[in-house]
């Protein structure tokens, strides 16, 4: 996954939102649009923003069908604010650690 392609921004007359700013905006309730390596848009629903080992991760569920991801499954992205980059996380230890924190947050919310 890449950030929004500059060429797409130039060709699009509609204001395109920066996906990282959108993800970090706690008041944002719109889906996030990312582009694959072939510049095809994929729409995601943001599920959670998790701080794990001093890094920031976003759990996003594709609304647009995505190859290799079953319906309802999430994709974990590492957010690099300095580079303005989102990258898919494939490291199982990291995925497990982030999901453990996410599960605890869900349980805490249910106890309220």
PDB file of N, CA and C in Angstrom:
ATOM      1  N   UNK A   1       0.834  -1.186   0.000  1.00  0.00           N
ATOM      2  CA  UNK A   1       0.000   0.000   0.000  1.00  0.00           C
ATOM      3  C   UNK A   1       0.871   1.239   0.000  1.00  0.00           C
ATOM      4  N   UNK A   2       0.448   2.213  -0.722  1.00  0.00           N
ATOM      5  CA  UNK A   2       1.158   3.486  -0.781  1.00  0.00           C
ATOM      6  C   UNK A   2       0.240   4.575  -0.246  1.00  0.00           C
ATOM      7  N   UNK A   3       0.859   5.722   0.026  1.00  0.00           N
ATOM      8  CA  UNK A   3       0.043   6.896   0.291  1.00  0.00           C
ATOM      9  C   UNK A   3      -0.650   7.290  -1.001  1.00  0.00           C
ATOM     10  N   UNK A   4      -1.480   8.297  -0.943  1.00  0.00           N
ATOM     11  CA  UNK A   4      -2.145   8.759  -2.161  1.00  0.00           C
ATOM     12  C   UNK A   4      -1.105   9.164  -3.181  1.00  0.00           C
ATOM     13  N   UNK A   5      -1.291   8.723  -4.379  1.00  0.00           N
ATOM     14  CA  UNK A   5      -0.365   9.003  -5.466  1.00  0.00           C
ATOM     15  C   UNK A   5      -0.507  10.455  -5.899  1.00  0.00           C
ATOM     16  N   UNK A   6       0.638  11.149  -6.064  1.00  0.00           N
ATOM     17  CA  UNK A   6       0.610  12.556  -6.459  1.00  0.00           C
ATOM     18  C   UNK A   6      -0.116  12.774  -7.774  1.00  0.00           C
ATOM     19  N   UNK A   7       0.032  11.841  -8.712  1.00  0.00           N
ATOM     20  CA  UNK A   7      -0.646  11.975 -10.000  1.00  0.00           C
ATOM     21  C   UNK A   7      -2.162  11.966  -9.828  1.00  0.00           C
ATOM     22  N   UNK A   8      -2.646  11.126  -8.919  1.00  0.00           N
ATOM     23  CA  UNK A   8      -4.097  11.066  -8.678  1.00  0.00           C
ATOM     24  C   UNK A   8      -4.561  12.381  -8.084  1.00  0.00           C
ATOM     25  N   UNK A   9      -3.776  12.933  -7.167  1.00  0.00           N
ATOM     26  CA  UNK A   9      -4.136  14.222  -6.575  1.00  0.00           C
ATOM     27  C   UNK A   9      -4.236  15.302  -7.645  1.00  0.00           C
ATOM     28  N   UNK A  10      -3.276  15.313  -8.576  1.00  0.00           N
ATOM     29  CA  UNK A  10      -3.258  16.330  -9.626  1.00  0.00           C
ATOM     30  C   UNK A  10      -4.465  16.193 -10.553  1.00  0.00           C
ATOM     31  N   UNK A  11      -4.857  14.969 -10.849  1.00  0.00           N
ATOM     32  CA  UNK A  11      -5.940  14.720 -11.792  1.00  0.00           C
ATOM     33  C   UNK A  11      -7.318  14.826 -11.157  1.00  0.00           C
ATOM     34  N   UNK A  12      -7.382  14.844  -9.842  1.00  0.00           N
ATOM     35  CA  UNK A  12      -8.659  14.850  -9.148  1.00  0.00           C
ATOM     36  C   UNK A  12      -9.044  16.273  -8.800  1.00  0.00           C
ATOM     37  N   UNK A  13     -10.247  16.659  -9.169  1.00  0.00           N
ATOM     38  CA  UNK A  13     -10.707  18.009  -8.846  1.00  0.00           C
ATOM     39  C   UNK A  13     -11.283  18.072  -7.442  1.00  0.00           C
ATOM     40  N   UNK A  14     -11.713  16.937  -6.923  1.00  0.00           N
ATOM     41  CA  UNK A  14     -12.252  16.881  -5.572  1.00  0.00           C
ATOM     42  C   UNK A  14     -11.088  16.947  -4.592  1.00  0.00           C
ATOM     43  N   UNK A  15     -11.270  17.657  -3.512  1.00  0.00           N
ATOM     44  CA  UNK A  15     -10.222  17.746  -2.501  1.00  0.00           C
ATOM     45  C   UNK A  15      -9.979  16.355  -1.918  1.00  0.00           C
ATOM     46  N   UNK A  16      -8.732  15.897  -1.982  1.00  0.00           N
ATOM     47  CA  UNK A  16      -8.376  14.582  -1.477  1.00  0.00           C
ATOM     48  C   UNK A  16      -7.793  14.752  -0.080  1.00  0.00           C
ATOM     49  N   UNK A  17      -8.306  13.982   0.861  1.00  0.00           N
ATOM     50  CA  UNK A  17      -7.845  14.089   2.239  1.00  0.00           C
ATOM     51  C   UNK A  17      -6.601  13.249   2.448  1.00  0.00           C
ATOM     52  N   UNK A  18      -5.697  13.762   3.251  1.00  0.00           N
ATOM     53  CA  UNK A  18      -4.505  13.026   3.628  1.00  0.00           C
ATOM     54  C   UNK A  18      -4.947  11.891   4.550  1.00  0.00           C
ATOM     55  N   UNK A  19      -4.666  10.643   4.173  1.00  0.00           N
ATOM     56  CA  UNK A  19      -5.171   9.523   4.977  1.00  0.00           C
ATOM     57  C   UNK A  19      -4.602   9.479   6.402  1.00  0.00           C
ATOM     58  N   UNK A  20      -3.361   9.881   6.577  1.00  0.00           N
ATOM     59  CA  UNK A  20      -2.787   9.850   7.931  1.00  0.00           C
ATOM     60  C   UNK A  20      -3.468  10.886   8.808  1.00  0.00           C
ATOM     61  N   UNK A  21      -3.662  12.095   8.297  1.00  0.00           N
ATOM     62  CA  UNK A  21      -4.369  13.116   9.068  1.00  0.00           C
ATOM     63  C   UNK A  21      -5.787  12.656   9.386  1.00  0.00           C
ATOM     64  N   UNK A  22      -6.405  12.017   8.424  1.00  0.00           N
ATOM     65  CA  UNK A  22      -7.766  11.513   8.605  1.00  0.00           C
ATOM     66  C   UNK A  22      -7.803  10.461   9.722  1.00  0.00           C
ATOM     67  N   UNK A  23      -6.848   9.539   9.703  1.00  0.00           N
ATOM     68  CA  UNK A  23      -6.789   8.483  10.719  1.00  0.00           C
ATOM     69  C   UNK A  23      -6.526   9.062  12.102  1.00  0.00           C
ATOM     70  N   UNK A  24      -5.665  10.068  12.186  1.00  0.00           N
ATOM     71  CA  UNK A  24      -5.297  10.647  13.478  1.00  0.00           C
ATOM     72  C   UNK A  24      -6.347  11.617  14.020  1.00  0.00           C
ATOM     73  N   UNK A  25      -7.271  12.054  13.190  1.00  0.00           N
ATOM     74  CA  UNK A  25      -8.313  12.996  13.606  1.00  0.00           C
ATOM     75  C   UNK A  25      -9.419  12.246  14.348  1.00  0.00           C
ATOM     76  N   UNK A  26      -9.482  12.454  15.657  1.00  0.00           N
ATOM     77  CA  UNK A  26     -10.472  11.720  16.458  1.00  0.00           C
ATOM     78  C   UNK A  26     -11.907  12.119  16.128  1.00  0.00           C
ATOM     79  N   UNK A  27     -12.083  13.243  15.449  1.00  0.00           N
ATOM     80  CA  UNK A  27     -13.428  13.670  15.056  1.00  0.00           C
ATOM     81  C   UNK A  27     -13.818  13.193  13.662  1.00  0.00           C
ATOM     82  N   UNK A  28     -12.905  12.506  12.984  1.00  0.00           N
ATOM     83  CA  UNK A  28     -13.202  12.017  11.644  1.00  0.00           C
ATOM     84  C   UNK A  28     -14.065  10.757  11.719  1.00  0.00           C
ATOM     85  N   UNK A  29     -15.150  10.779  10.983  1.00  0.00           N
ATOM     86  CA  UNK A  29     -16.034   9.611  10.938  1.00  0.00           C
ATOM     87  C   UNK A  29     -16.197   9.103   9.506  1.00  0.00           C
ATOM     88  N   UNK A  30     -15.376   9.635   8.593  1.00  0.00           N
ATOM     89  CA  UNK A  30     -15.431   9.209   7.201  1.00  0.00           C
ATOM     90  C   UNK A  30     -14.471   8.048   6.982  1.00  0.00           C
ATOM     91  N   UNK A  31     -14.773   7.228   6.008  1.00  0.00           N
ATOM     92  CA  UNK A  31     -13.867   6.144   5.648  1.00  0.00           C
ATOM     93  C   UNK A  31     -12.604   6.716   5.015  1.00  0.00           C
ATOM     94  N   UNK A  32     -11.542   5.930   5.080  1.00  0.00           N
ATOM     95  CA  UNK A  32     -10.235   6.326   4.560  1.00  0.00           C
ATOM     96  C   UNK A  32     -10.042   5.654   3.204  1.00  0.00           C
ATOM     97  N   UNK A  33      -9.572   6.419   2.229  1.00  0.00           N
ATOM     98  CA  UNK A  33      -9.296   5.880   0.902  1.00  0.00           C
ATOM     99  C   UNK A  33      -7.778   5.783   0.743  1.00  0.00           C
ATOM    100  N   UNK A  34      -7.300   4.570   0.472  1.00  0.00           N
ATOM    101  CA  UNK A  34      -5.890   4.338   0.174  1.00  0.00           C
ATOM    102  C   UNK A  34      -5.819   3.768  -1.234  1.00  0.00           C
ATOM    103  N   UNK A  35      -4.641   3.787  -1.811  1.00  0.00           N
ATOM    104  CA  UNK A  35      -4.461   3.291  -3.172  1.00  0.00           C
ATOM    105  C   UNK A  35      -3.446   2.161  -3.171  1.00  0.00           C
ATOM    106  N   UNK A  36      -3.757   1.104  -3.927  1.00  0.00           N
ATOM    107  CA  UNK A  36      -2.825  -0.018  -4.022  1.00  0.00           C
ATOM    108  C   UNK A  36      -1.704   0.319  -5.001  1.00  0.00           C
ATOM    109  N   UNK A  37      -0.818  -0.624  -5.220  1.00  0.00           N
ATOM    110  CA  UNK A  37       0.337  -0.390  -6.094  1.00  0.00           C
ATOM    111  C   UNK A  37      -0.049  -0.095  -7.539  1.00  0.00           C
ATOM    112  N   UNK A  38      -1.279  -0.451  -7.918  1.00  0.00           N
ATOM    113  CA  UNK A  38      -1.771  -0.172  -9.272  1.00  0.00           C
ATOM    114  C   UNK A  38      -2.675   1.058  -9.310  1.00  0.00           C
ATOM    115  N   UNK A  39      -2.632   1.850  -8.233  1.00  0.00           N
ATOM    116  CA  UNK A  39      -3.426   3.075  -8.096  1.00  0.00           C
ATOM    117  C   UNK A  39      -4.931   2.840  -8.088  1.00  0.00           C
ATOM    118  N   UNK A  40      -5.366   1.664  -7.673  1.00  0.00           N
ATOM    119  CA  UNK A  40      -6.788   1.389  -7.507  1.00  0.00           C
ATOM    120  C   UNK A  40      -7.179   1.787  -6.079  1.00  0.00           C
ATOM    121  N   UNK A  41      -8.264   2.544  -5.941  1.00  0.00           N
ATOM    122  CA  UNK A  41      -8.678   2.958  -4.597  1.00  0.00           C
ATOM    123  C   UNK A  41      -9.264   1.797  -3.794  1.00  0.00           C
ATOM    124  N   UNK A  42      -8.930   1.780  -2.521  1.00  0.00           N
ATOM    125  CA  UNK A  42      -9.510   0.815  -1.588  1.00  0.00           C
ATOM    126  C   UNK A  42     -10.021   1.625  -0.404  1.00  0.00           C
ATOM    127  N   UNK A  43     -11.304   1.461  -0.116  1.00  0.00           N
ATOM    128  CA  UNK A  43     -11.934   2.205   0.972  1.00  0.00           C
ATOM    129  C   UNK A  43     -11.877   1.372   2.248  1.00  0.00           C
ATOM    130  N   UNK A  44     -11.477   2.023   3.354  1.00  0.00           N
ATOM    131  CA  UNK A  44     -11.353   1.354   4.646  1.00  0.00           C
ATOM    132  C   UNK A  44     -12.174   2.064   5.714  1.00  0.00           C
ATOM    133  N   UNK A  45     -12.713   1.269   6.620  1.00  0.00           N
ATOM    134  CA  UNK A  45     -13.330   1.795   7.835  1.00  0.00           C
ATOM    135  C   UNK A  45     -12.286   1.709   8.943  1.00  0.00           C
ATOM    136  N   UNK A  46     -12.109   2.812   9.653  1.00  0.00           N
ATOM    137  CA  UNK A  46     -11.140   2.815  10.752  1.00  0.00           C
ATOM    138  C   UNK A  46     -11.773   2.200  11.987  1.00  0.00           C
ATOM    139  N   UNK A  47     -11.068   1.216  12.563  1.00  0.00           N
ATOM    140  CA  UNK A  47     -11.558   0.519  13.744  1.00  0.00           C
ATOM    141  C   UNK A  47     -10.876   1.010  15.008  1.00  0.00           C
ATOM    142  N   UNK A  48      -9.560   1.168  14.962  1.00  0.00           N
ATOM    143  CA  UNK A  48      -8.833   1.587  16.163  1.00  0.00           C
ATOM    144  C   UNK A  48      -7.489   2.191  15.806  1.00  0.00           C
ATOM    145  N   UNK A  49      -7.005   3.001  16.730  1.00  0.00           N
ATOM    146  CA  UNK A  49      -5.670   3.574  16.672  1.00  0.00           C
ATOM    147  C   UNK A  49      -4.982   3.114  17.947  1.00  0.00           C
ATOM    148  N   UNK A  50      -3.877   2.389  17.819  1.00  0.00           N
ATOM    149  CA  UNK A  50      -3.237   1.742  18.964  1.00  0.00           C
ATOM    150  C   UNK A  50      -1.769   2.148  19.052  1.00  0.00           C
ATOM    151  N   UNK A  51      -1.334   2.539  20.251  1.00  0.00           N
ATOM    152  CA  UNK A  51       0.079   2.792  20.509  1.00  0.00           C
ATOM    153  C   UNK A  51       0.669   1.502  21.057  1.00  0.00           C
ATOM    154  N   UNK A  52       1.676   0.976  20.372  1.00  0.00           N
ATOM    155  CA  UNK A  52       2.318  -0.277  20.771  1.00  0.00           C
ATOM    156  C   UNK A  52       3.821  -0.122  20.596  1.00  0.00           C
ATOM    157  N   UNK A  53       4.571  -0.348  21.665  1.00  0.00           N
ATOM    158  CA  UNK A  53       6.038  -0.218  21.641  1.00  0.00           C
ATOM    159  C   UNK A  53       6.477   1.119  21.053  1.00  0.00           C
ATOM    160  N   UNK A  54       5.813   2.178  21.498  1.00  0.00           N
ATOM    161  CA  UNK A  54       6.131   3.549  21.073  1.00  0.00           C
ATOM    162  C   UNK A  54       5.973   3.779  19.574  1.00  0.00           C
ATOM    163  N   UNK A  55       5.149   2.992  18.940  1.00  0.00           N
ATOM    164  CA  UNK A  55       4.802   3.202  17.537  1.00  0.00           C
ATOM    165  C   UNK A  55       3.292   3.224  17.432  1.00  0.00           C
ATOM    166  N   UNK A  56       2.798   3.910  16.419  1.00  0.00           N
ATOM    167  CA  UNK A  56       1.359   4.070  16.249  1.00  0.00           C
ATOM    168  C   UNK A  56       0.856   3.181  15.122  1.00  0.00           C
ATOM    169  N   UNK A  57      -0.213   2.437  15.410  1.00  0.00           N
ATOM    170  CA  UNK A  57      -0.794   1.491  14.456  1.00  0.00           C
ATOM    171  C   UNK A  57      -2.276   1.794  14.282  1.00  0.00           C
ATOM    172  N   UNK A  58      -2.770   1.549  13.085  1.00  0.00           N
ATOM    173  CA  UNK A  58      -4.195   1.700  12.791  1.00  0.00           C
ATOM    174  C   UNK A  58      -4.744   0.357  12.333  1.00  0.00           C
ATOM    175  N   UNK A  59      -5.891  -0.012  12.893  1.00  0.00           N
ATOM    176  CA  UNK A  59      -6.608  -1.195  12.429  1.00  0.00           C
ATOM    177  C   UNK A  59      -7.714  -0.695  11.512  1.00  0.00           C
ATOM    178  N   UNK A  60      -7.646  -1.110  10.258  1.00  0.00           N
ATOM    179  CA  UNK A  60      -8.613  -0.698   9.251  1.00  0.00           C
ATOM    180  C   UNK A  60      -9.247  -1.929   8.625  1.00  0.00           C
ATOM    181  N   UNK A  61     -10.551  -1.848   8.363  1.00  0.00           N
ATOM    182  CA  UNK A  61     -11.256  -2.939   7.690  1.00  0.00           C
ATOM    183  C   UNK A  61     -11.633  -2.462   6.290  1.00  0.00           C
ATOM    184  N   UNK A  62     -11.226  -3.215   5.261  1.00  0.00           N
ATOM    185  CA  UNK A  62     -11.570  -2.789   3.907  1.00  0.00           C
ATOM    186  C   UNK A  62     -13.078  -2.882   3.648  1.00  0.00           C
ATOM    187  N   UNK A  63     -13.627  -1.786   3.146  1.00  0.00           N
ATOM    188  CA  UNK A  63     -15.024  -1.749   2.726  1.00  0.00           C
ATOM    189  C   UNK A  63     -15.081  -2.253   1.282  1.00  0.00           C
ATOM    190  N   UNK A  64     -14.092  -1.861   0.509  1.00  0.00           N
ATOM    191  CA  UNK A  64     -13.915  -2.334  -0.860  1.00  0.00           C
ATOM    192  C   UNK A  64     -13.259  -3.702  -0.778  1.00  0.00           C
ATOM    193  N   UNK A  65     -13.760  -4.696  -1.498  1.00  0.00           N
ATOM    194  CA  UNK A  65     -13.105  -6.016  -1.456  1.00  0.00           C
ATOM    195  C   UNK A  65     -11.614  -5.896  -1.764  1.00  0.00           C
ATOM    196  N   UNK A  66     -10.834  -6.648  -1.007  1.00  0.00           N
ATOM    197  CA  UNK A  66      -9.378  -6.577  -1.125  1.00  0.00           C
ATOM    198  C   UNK A  66      -8.833  -7.992  -1.200  1.00  0.00           C
ATOM    199  N   UNK A  67      -8.019  -8.251  -2.208  1.00  0.00           N
ATOM    200  CA  UNK A  67      -7.447  -9.576  -2.394  1.00  0.00           C
ATOM    201  C   UNK A  67      -6.633  -9.976  -1.165  1.00  0.00           C
ATOM    202  N   UNK A  68      -6.872 -11.194  -0.675  1.00  0.00           N
ATOM    203  CA  UNK A  68      -6.124 -11.718   0.466  1.00  0.00           C
ATOM    204  C   UNK A  68      -6.710 -11.356   1.818  1.00  0.00           C
ATOM    205  N   UNK A  69      -7.808 -10.585   1.820  1.00  0.00           N
ATOM    206  CA  UNK A  69      -8.448 -10.195   3.073  1.00  0.00           C
ATOM    207  C   UNK A  69      -9.908 -10.615   3.011  1.00  0.00           C
ATOM    208  N   UNK A  70     -10.319 -11.448   3.963  1.00  0.00           N
ATOM    209  CA  UNK A  70     -11.708 -11.898   4.012  1.00  0.00           C
ATOM    210  C   UNK A  70     -12.613 -10.790   4.538  1.00  0.00           C
ATOM    211  N   UNK A  71     -13.882 -10.868   4.170  1.00  0.00           N
ATOM    212  CA  UNK A  71     -14.856  -9.880   4.619  1.00  0.00           C
ATOM    213  C   UNK A  71     -14.854  -9.808   6.147  1.00  0.00           C
ATOM    214  N   UNK A  72     -14.789  -8.595   6.671  1.00  0.00           N
ATOM    215  CA  UNK A  72     -14.807  -8.383   8.120  1.00  0.00           C
ATOM    216  C   UNK A  72     -13.438  -8.458   8.787  1.00  0.00           C
ATOM    217  N   UNK A  73     -12.429  -8.899   8.054  1.00  0.00           N
ATOM    218  CA  UNK A  73     -11.074  -8.948   8.609  1.00  0.00           C
ATOM    219  C   UNK A  73     -10.430  -7.565   8.525  1.00  0.00           C
ATOM    220  N   UNK A  74      -9.602  -7.276   9.505  1.00  0.00           N
ATOM    221  CA  UNK A  74      -8.891  -6.014   9.524  1.00  0.00           C
ATOM    222  C   UNK A  74      -7.493  -6.142   8.957  1.00  0.00           C
ATOM    223  N   UNK A  75      -6.937  -4.999   8.627  1.00  0.00           N
ATOM    224  CA  UNK A  75      -5.551  -4.903   8.171  1.00  0.00           C
ATOM    225  C   UNK A  75      -4.853  -3.953   9.135  1.00  0.00           C
ATOM    226  N   UNK A  76      -3.666  -4.334   9.581  1.00  0.00           N
ATOM    227  CA  UNK A  76      -2.913  -3.513  10.511  1.00  0.00           C
ATOM    228  C   UNK A  76      -1.892  -2.684   9.744  1.00  0.00           C
ATOM    229  N   UNK A  77      -1.911  -1.377   9.986  1.00  0.00           N
ATOM    230  CA  UNK A  77      -0.977  -0.455   9.336  1.00  0.00           C
ATOM    231  C   UNK A  77      -0.108   0.228  10.388  1.00  0.00           C
ATOM    232  N   UNK A  78       1.170   0.358  10.091  1.00  0.00           N
ATOM    233  CA  UNK A  78       2.086   1.168  10.882  1.00  0.00           C
ATOM    234  C   UNK A  78       2.025   2.576  10.318  1.00  0.00           C
ATOM    235  N   UNK A  79       1.878   3.556  11.193  1.00  0.00           N
ATOM    236  CA  UNK A  79       1.818   4.947  10.768  1.00  0.00           C
ATOM    237  C   UNK A  79       3.172   5.592  11.034  1.00  0.00           C
ATOM    238  N   UNK A  80       3.792   6.108   9.981  1.00  0.00           N
ATOM    239  CA  UNK A  80       5.042   6.847  10.108  1.00  0.00           C
ATOM    240  C   UNK A  80       4.729   8.297   9.767  1.00  0.00           C
ATOM    241  N   UNK A  81       4.476   9.099  10.819  1.00  0.00           N
ATOM    242  CA  UNK A  81       4.085  10.488  10.598  1.00  0.00           C
ATOM    243  C   UNK A  81       5.200  11.296   9.949  1.00  0.00           C
ATOM    244  N   UNK A  82       6.443  11.025  10.323  1.00  0.00           N
ATOM    245  CA  UNK A  82       7.565  11.778   9.765  1.00  0.00           C
ATOM    246  C   UNK A  82       7.665  11.598   8.256  1.00  0.00           C
ATOM    247  N   UNK A  83       7.544  10.365   7.790  1.00  0.00           N
ATOM    248  CA  UNK A  83       7.632  10.087   6.354  1.00  0.00           C
ATOM    249  C   UNK A  83       6.295  10.288   5.657  1.00  0.00           C
ATOM    250  N   UNK A  84       5.227  10.418   6.441  1.00  0.00           N
ATOM    251  CA  UNK A  84       3.894  10.522   5.848  1.00  0.00           C
ATOM    252  C   UNK A  84       3.505   9.235   5.157  1.00  0.00           C
ATOM    253  N   UNK A  85       3.781   8.107   5.815  1.00  0.00           N
ATOM    254  CA  UNK A  85       3.625   6.812   5.170  1.00  0.00           C
ATOM    255  C   UNK A  85       2.820   5.847   6.043  1.00  0.00           C
ATOM    256  N   UNK A  86       2.047   5.027   5.387  1.00  0.00           N
ATOM    257  CA  UNK A  86       1.348   3.912   6.022  1.00  0.00           C
ATOM    258  C   UNK A  86       1.903   2.641   5.413  1.00  0.00           C
ATOM    259  N   UNK A  87       2.205   1.646   6.247  1.00  0.00           N
ATOM    260  CA  UNK A  87       2.677   0.379   5.693  1.00  0.00           C
ATOM    261  C   UNK A  87       1.967  -0.771   6.387  1.00  0.00           C
ATOM    262  N   UNK A  88       1.637  -1.786   5.603  1.00  0.00           N
ATOM    263  CA  UNK A  88       0.954  -2.957   6.134  1.00  0.00           C
ATOM    264  C   UNK A  88       1.928  -3.733   7.017  1.00  0.00           C
ATOM    265  N   UNK A  89       1.443  -4.146   8.186  1.00  0.00           N
ATOM    266  CA  UNK A  89       2.252  -4.909   9.133  1.00  0.00           C
ATOM    267  C   UNK A  89       2.011  -6.396   8.891  1.00  0.00           C
ATOM    268  N   UNK A  90       3.095  -7.153   8.745  1.00  0.00           N
ATOM    269  CA  UNK A  90       2.981  -8.595   8.541  1.00  0.00           C
ATOM    270  C   UNK A  90       3.653  -9.386   9.656  1.00  0.00           C
ATOM    271  N   UNK A  91       4.376  -8.711  10.541  1.00  0.00           N
ATOM    272  CA  UNK A  91       5.068  -9.375  11.638  1.00  0.00           C
ATOM    273  C   UNK A  91       4.047  -9.893  12.652  1.00  0.00           C
ATOM    274  N   UNK A  92       3.993 -11.214  12.822  1.00  0.00           N
ATOM    275  CA  UNK A  92       2.977 -11.841  13.692  1.00  0.00           C
ATOM    276  C   UNK A  92       3.080 -11.372  15.145  1.00  0.00           C
ATOM    277  N   UNK A  93       4.297 -11.185  15.645  1.00  0.00           N
ATOM    278  CA  UNK A  93       4.471 -10.735  17.032  1.00  0.00           C
ATOM    279  C   UNK A  93       3.866  -9.344  17.228  1.00  0.00           C
ATOM    280  N   UNK A  94       4.105  -8.464  16.274  1.00  0.00           N
ATOM    281  CA  UNK A  94       3.541  -7.113  16.342  1.00  0.00           C
ATOM    282  C   UNK A  94       2.023  -7.165  16.235  1.00  0.00           C
ATOM    283  N   UNK A  95       1.509  -7.935  15.293  1.00  0.00           N
ATOM    284  CA  UNK A  95       0.057  -8.067  15.119  1.00  0.00           C
ATOM    285  C   UNK A  95      -0.573  -8.579  16.408  1.00  0.00           C
ATOM    286  N   UNK A  96       0.003  -9.620  17.002  1.00  0.00           N
ATOM    287  CA  UNK A  96      -0.529 -10.180  18.250  1.00  0.00           C
ATOM    288  C   UNK A  96      -0.493  -9.153  19.375  1.00  0.00           C
ATOM    289  N   UNK A  97       0.601  -8.389  19.475  1.00  0.00           N
ATOM    290  CA  UNK A  97       0.721  -7.373  20.528  1.00  0.00           C
ATOM    291  C   UNK A  97      -0.311  -6.275  20.391  1.00  0.00           C
ATOM    292  N   UNK A  98      -0.517  -5.799  19.164  1.00  0.00           N
ATOM    293  CA  UNK A  98      -1.509  -4.746  18.926  1.00  0.00           C
ATOM    294  C   UNK A  98      -2.912  -5.281  19.192  1.00  0.00           C
ATOM    295  N   UNK A  99      -3.199  -6.493  18.735  1.00  0.00           N
ATOM    296  CA  UNK A  99      -4.533  -7.063  18.951  1.00  0.00           C
ATOM    297  C   UNK A  99      -4.813  -7.322  20.432  1.00  0.00           C
ATOM    298  N   UNK A 100      -3.791  -7.654  21.187  1.00  0.00           N
ATOM    299  CA  UNK A 100      -3.964  -7.847  22.629  1.00  0.00           C
ATOM    300  C   UNK A 100      -4.386  -6.531  23.294  1.00  0.00           C
ATOM    301  N   UNK A 101      -3.735  -5.441  22.924  1.00  0.00           N
ATOM    302  CA  UNK A 101      -4.108  -4.123  23.463  1.00  0.00           C
ATOM    303  C   UNK A 101      -5.523  -3.766  23.024  1.00  0.00           C
ATOM    304  N   UNK A 102      -5.843  -4.010  21.769  1.00  0.00           N
ATOM    305  CA  UNK A 102      -7.177  -3.717  21.247  1.00  0.00           C
ATOM    306  C   UNK A 102      -8.243  -4.498  22.017  1.00  0.00           C
ATOM    307  N   UNK A 103      -7.988  -5.768  22.258  1.00  0.00           N
ATOM    308  CA  UNK A 103      -8.933  -6.606  23.003  1.00  0.00           C
ATOM    309  C   UNK A 103      -9.150  -6.071  24.414  1.00  0.00           C
ATOM    310  N   UNK A 104      -8.081  -5.619  25.068  1.00  0.00           N
ATOM    311  CA  UNK A 104      -8.207  -5.054  26.413  1.00  0.00           C
ATOM    312  C   UNK A 104      -9.052  -3.787  26.390  1.00  0.00           C
ATOM    313  N   UNK A 105      -8.871  -2.950  25.355  1.00  0.00           N
ATOM    314  CA  UNK A 105      -9.669  -1.742  25.238  1.00  0.00           C
ATOM    315  C   UNK A 105     -11.146  -2.062  25.048  1.00  0.00           C
ATOM    316  N   UNK A 106     -11.444  -3.087  24.269  1.00  0.00           N
ATOM    317  CA  UNK A 106     -12.835  -3.516  24.072  1.00  0.00           C
ATOM    318  C   UNK A 106     -13.421  -4.000  25.389  1.00  0.00           C
ATOM    319  N   UNK A 107     -12.685  -4.809  26.123  1.00  0.00           N
ATOM    320  CA  UNK A 107     -13.169  -5.337  27.400  1.00  0.00           C
ATOM    321  C   UNK A 107     -13.401  -4.211  28.402  1.00  0.00           C
ATOM    322  N   UNK A 108     -12.495  -3.226  28.450  1.00  0.00           N
ATOM    323  CA  UNK A 108     -12.665  -2.089  29.351  1.00  0.00           C
ATOM    324  C   UNK A 108     -13.929  -1.307  28.982  1.00  0.00           C
ATOM    325  N   UNK A 109     -14.160  -1.125  27.693  1.00  0.00           N
ATOM    326  CA  UNK A 109     -15.321  -0.384  27.227  1.00  0.00           C
ATOM    327  C   UNK A 109     -16.611  -1.121  27.570  1.00  0.00           C
ATOM    328  N   UNK A 110     -16.589  -2.459  27.480  1.00  0.00           N
ATOM    329  CA  UNK A 110     -17.775  -3.254  27.804  1.00  0.00           C
ATOM    330  C   UNK A 110     -18.084  -3.218  29.297  1.00  0.00           C
ATOM    331  N   UNK A 111     -17.052  -3.049  30.130  1.00  0.00           N
ATOM    332  CA  UNK A 111     -17.236  -3.023  31.574  1.00  0.00           C
ATOM    333  C   UNK A 111     -17.826  -1.690  32.058  1.00  0.00           C
ATOM    334  N   UNK A 112     -17.826  -0.677  31.214  1.00  0.00           N
ATOM    335  CA  UNK A 112     -18.342   0.638  31.622  1.00  0.00           C
ATOM    336  C   UNK A 112     -19.833   0.677  31.639  1.00  0.00           C
TER     337      UNK A 112
END
